[in-house]
Short mmCIF file of C-alpha atoms (C1' of nucleotides) in Angstrom, two decimals:
data_model
loop_
_atom_site.label_atom_id
_atom_site.label_comp_id
_atom_site.label_asym_id
_atom_site.label_seq_id
_atom_site.Cartn_x
_atom_site.Cartn_y
_atom_site.Cartn_z
CA MET A 283 -0.27 0.30 0.17
CA ALA A 284 1.56 3.73 -0.49
CA ALA A 285 1.91 5.86 1.76
CA LYS A 286 0.25 8.62 2.30
CA LYS A 287 1.20 12.14 0.15
CA ARG A 288 2.64 14.28 2.82
CA TYR A 289 3.29 18.04 1.96
CA TRP A 290 6.97 19.64 1.92
CA LEU A 291 8.46 23.16 2.68
CA MET A 292 11.55 23.63 0.60
CA LYS A 293 13.79 27.27 1.44
CA SER A 294 16.10 28.18 -1.01
CA GLU A 295 17.77 31.31 -1.62
CA PRO A 296 17.34 32.42 -5.46
CA GLY A 297 20.54 33.63 -6.04
CA THR A 298 21.18 30.52 -5.47
CA TYR A 299 18.65 28.81 -7.02
CA SER A 300 15.52 29.89 -7.58
CA ILE A 301 12.08 28.32 -8.66
CA ASP A 302 13.07 30.15 -12.34
CA ASP A 303 16.00 27.75 -12.54
CA LEU A 304 13.34 24.39 -11.41
CA GLN A 305 11.37 26.16 -14.01
CA ARG A 306 14.45 26.41 -16.44
CA ASP A 307 15.59 22.61 -15.67
CA GLY A 308 12.58 21.15 -15.23
CA SER A 309 13.84 19.43 -12.09
CA THR A 310 16.94 18.89 -9.50
CA CYS A 311 18.97 17.98 -7.15
CA TRP A 312 18.61 18.80 -4.10
CA GLU A 313 21.98 19.07 -2.72
CA GLY A 314 23.81 20.63 0.28
CA VAL A 315 21.40 19.80 2.76
CA ARG A 316 23.70 19.74 5.88
CA ASN A 317 21.19 19.60 8.49
CA TYR A 318 20.40 16.45 10.45
CA GLN A 319 16.40 17.03 10.69
CA ALA A 320 16.22 18.00 7.45
CA ARG A 321 18.84 14.98 6.18
CA ASN A 322 16.28 12.81 7.90
CA PHE A 323 13.16 13.70 6.33
CA MET A 324 14.92 13.68 3.10
CA ARG A 325 15.90 10.06 3.86
CA ASP A 326 13.34 8.92 5.71
CA GLU A 327 9.85 10.16 4.78
CA MET A 328 10.33 12.01 2.07
CA ARG A 329 8.23 10.11 -0.96
CA VAL A 330 7.95 10.01 -4.93
CA GLY A 331 4.47 12.73 -5.48
CA ASP A 332 5.19 14.13 -2.16
CA GLU A 333 4.51 18.08 -3.05
CA VAL A 334 6.37 20.64 -2.25
CA LEU A 335 6.16 24.94 -1.31
CA TYR A 336 9.21 26.49 -2.79
CA TYR A 337 9.99 29.06 -0.45
CA HIS A 338 12.19 31.83 -1.02
CA SER A 339 14.79 32.56 1.41
CA ASN A 340 16.98 36.17 2.37
CA ALA A 341 15.09 37.26 -0.53
CA SER A 342 12.21 40.77 -0.90
CA PRO A 343 9.77 39.72 0.35
CA PRO A 344 10.82 36.33 1.46
CA GLY A 345 7.98 33.59 0.63
CA VAL A 346 6.89 30.95 -1.19
CA ALA A 347 7.40 31.27 -5.14
CA GLY A 348 5.91 28.37 -6.62
CA LEU A 349 5.72 24.50 -6.15
CA ALA A 350 6.96 21.93 -6.95
CA ARG A 351 6.65 17.66 -6.25
CA VAL A 352 9.33 15.26 -5.65
CA CYS A 353 10.32 12.85 -7.99
CA ARG A 354 13.47 10.77 -6.77
CA GLU A 355 13.96 9.52 -3.33
CA ALA A 356 16.94 9.62 -0.95
CA TYR A 357 20.67 8.58 -2.62
CA PRO A 358 24.02 10.27 -1.06
CA ASP A 359 24.69 13.77 -1.98
CA HIS A 360 27.52 13.41 -4.59
CA THR A 361 29.02 17.05 -3.25
CA GLN A 362 30.04 15.46 0.30
CA PHE A 363 32.66 13.60 -1.53
CA ASP A 364 34.43 16.52 -3.46
CA PRO A 365 36.89 18.19 -2.01
CA SER A 366 36.39 21.19 -3.86
CA SER A 367 32.83 21.44 -3.02
CA LYS A 368 32.28 23.77 -0.72
CA TYR A 369 29.53 20.85 0.63
CA HIS A 370 32.45 19.13 0.98
CA ASP A 371 32.40 16.36 4.61
CA PRO A 372 36.45 14.93 4.75
CA LYS A 373 33.96 12.54 7.39
CA ALA A 374 31.91 10.87 5.23
CA THR A 375 32.95 8.20 3.20
CA GLY A 376 31.31 5.81 0.06
CA ASP A 377 30.49 3.44 2.36
CA GLU A 378 28.81 5.20 5.14
CA PRO A 379 27.61 8.51 3.38
CA ARG A 380 26.87 10.67 5.63
CA TRP A 381 24.66 13.52 3.57
CA PHE A 382 21.57 12.50 1.48
CA MET A 383 19.17 14.35 -1.31
CA VAL A 384 16.06 14.14 -3.14
CA ASP A 385 15.36 15.80 -6.66
CA ILE A 386 12.63 17.53 -7.17
CA GLU A 387 10.61 18.88 -10.49
CA HIS A 388 9.09 21.69 -11.25
CA VAL A 389 5.01 21.92 -11.54
CA GLU A 390 4.45 25.94 -10.81
CA THR A 391 6.12 29.24 -10.81
CA PHE A 392 3.63 31.76 -9.31
CA ASP A 393 3.17 34.88 -10.65
CA ASP A 394 3.75 36.74 -7.75
CA VAL A 395 5.38 35.12 -4.41
CA VAL A 396 2.94 34.55 -1.44
CA SER A 397 5.02 36.33 1.28
CA LEU A 398 6.10 35.79 4.12
CA GLU A 399 4.10 38.43 5.86
CA GLU A 400 1.17 37.52 3.72
CA ILE A 401 1.65 33.64 5.86
CA LYS A 402 2.20 35.36 8.80
CA ALA A 403 -1.31 38.05 8.26
CA ASP A 404 -3.46 34.61 7.52
CA ASP A 405 -5.63 32.34 10.35
CA ARG A 406 -5.71 29.95 8.36
CA LEU A 407 -2.07 29.08 8.54
CA ASP A 408 -1.79 29.41 11.96
CA GLY A 409 0.74 26.27 12.72
CA MET A 410 2.46 26.80 9.84
CA LEU A 411 6.42 25.69 10.52
CA VAL A 412 7.67 29.32 8.73
CA ARG A 413 5.60 31.55 10.63
CA GLN A 414 7.82 30.54 13.70
CA ARG A 415 10.67 32.75 14.91
CA GLY A 416 14.32 31.94 14.47
CA GLN A 417 13.11 28.49 12.57
CA ARG A 418 15.39 27.92 10.05
CA LEU A 419 14.99 24.48 9.51
CA SER A 420 15.46 24.18 5.59
CA ILE A 421 13.14 21.55 4.51
CA GLN A 422 9.81 21.59 6.75
CA PRO A 423 6.91 19.43 6.90
CA VAL A 424 3.12 21.50 5.91
CA GLU A 425 0.20 20.39 6.59
CA ALA A 426 -2.37 19.35 3.77
CA GLU A 427 -4.78 22.29 4.43
CA HIS A 428 -1.72 24.71 4.59
CA PHE A 429 -0.78 23.32 1.24
CA ARG A 430 -3.58 24.20 -0.48
CA ARG A 431 -4.31 27.78 1.41
CA ILE A 432 -0.89 28.30 0.02
CA ARG A 433 -1.43 27.28 -3.17
CA THR A 434 -5.19 29.34 -3.33
CA LEU A 435 -3.46 32.57 -2.61
CA GLY A 436 -0.33 31.85 -5.52
CA ARG A 437 -2.93 31.46 -8.14
CA ARG A 438 -4.85 33.93 -6.81
CA ALA A 439 -2.59 36.71 -6.74
CA GLY A 440 -1.37 37.95 -10.40
CA ALA A 441 -4.99 37.33 -11.42
CA GLY A 442 -6.31 38.94 -8.67
CA ARG A 443 -5.00 41.86 -8.08
CA PRO A 444 -6.07 45.51 -9.64
"C1'" DG B 849 24.78 45.31 7.09
"C1'" DC B 850 22.56 43.88 11.20
"C1'" DC B 851 22.26 40.69 14.62
"C1'" DA B 852 19.20 37.58 17.13
"C1'" DA B 853 18.24 32.26 17.32
"C1'" DC B 854 20.15 28.32 16.05
"C1'" DG B 855 22.99 24.26 15.40
"C1'" DT B 856 27.89 22.03 15.23
"C1'" DT B 857 32.11 21.74 17.97
"C1'" DG B 858 35.81 20.73 20.89
"C1'" DG B 859 38.02 21.08 25.46
"C1'" DC B 860 37.27 20.06 29.82
"C1'" DG C 854 28.08 15.37 29.30
"C1'" DC C 855 28.03 20.83 29.93
"C1'" DC C 856 28.93 24.61 27.66
"C1'" DA C 857 31.28 28.64 25.58
"C1'" DA C 858 32.45 29.49 20.95
"C1'" DC C 859 32.61 29.88 16.78
"C1'" DG C 860 29.87 29.46 12.34
"C1'" DT C 861 25.09 29.96 10.11
"C1'" DT C 862 20.44 31.29 8.89
"C1'" DG C 863 17.84 34.42 7.46
"C1'" DG C 864 14.84 38.17 8.57
"C1'" DC C 865 14.29 42.82 8.69
#
DNA sequence: GCCAACGTTGGC
DNA sequence: GCCAACGTTGGC
């Protein structure tokens, strides 16, 4: 029996890799995660077909820029073995990789970012981790209702505004 | 650019 | 196992 589909929020700095980059590439490997909690989500819980809110951090404004989908489940992040990579981890070995990544594919780019400000102001998004001050986790689980609400806001934003 | 919040490291 | 020092994240 297939596991129930889950929903996630994944952060990226648009200066590094934006939703437009993802749209251009079609899909990408999510390299460079070096936080154990985020790694565990990818390695243990993310499944093909899970849906993703693509979040632009360190952006103006910060917020959800579009949607993506998991298209390959966890496998070792190759950059940990590469001494020339800034993600190199000298303690990782091929036999015992420490870091994993998934692949995600582009689904949709919102006309306008659903800003963090908007997310914080919406009562229906109460409890979203990204609203919490000091929440730095780059991969966060998201409730289905919150995912749908953000998607609605993202689709409404471009067309509905004066 | 600032800096608060957080995670990791390493001496003890 | 404690915790100070350090590095990073990310909103502002």
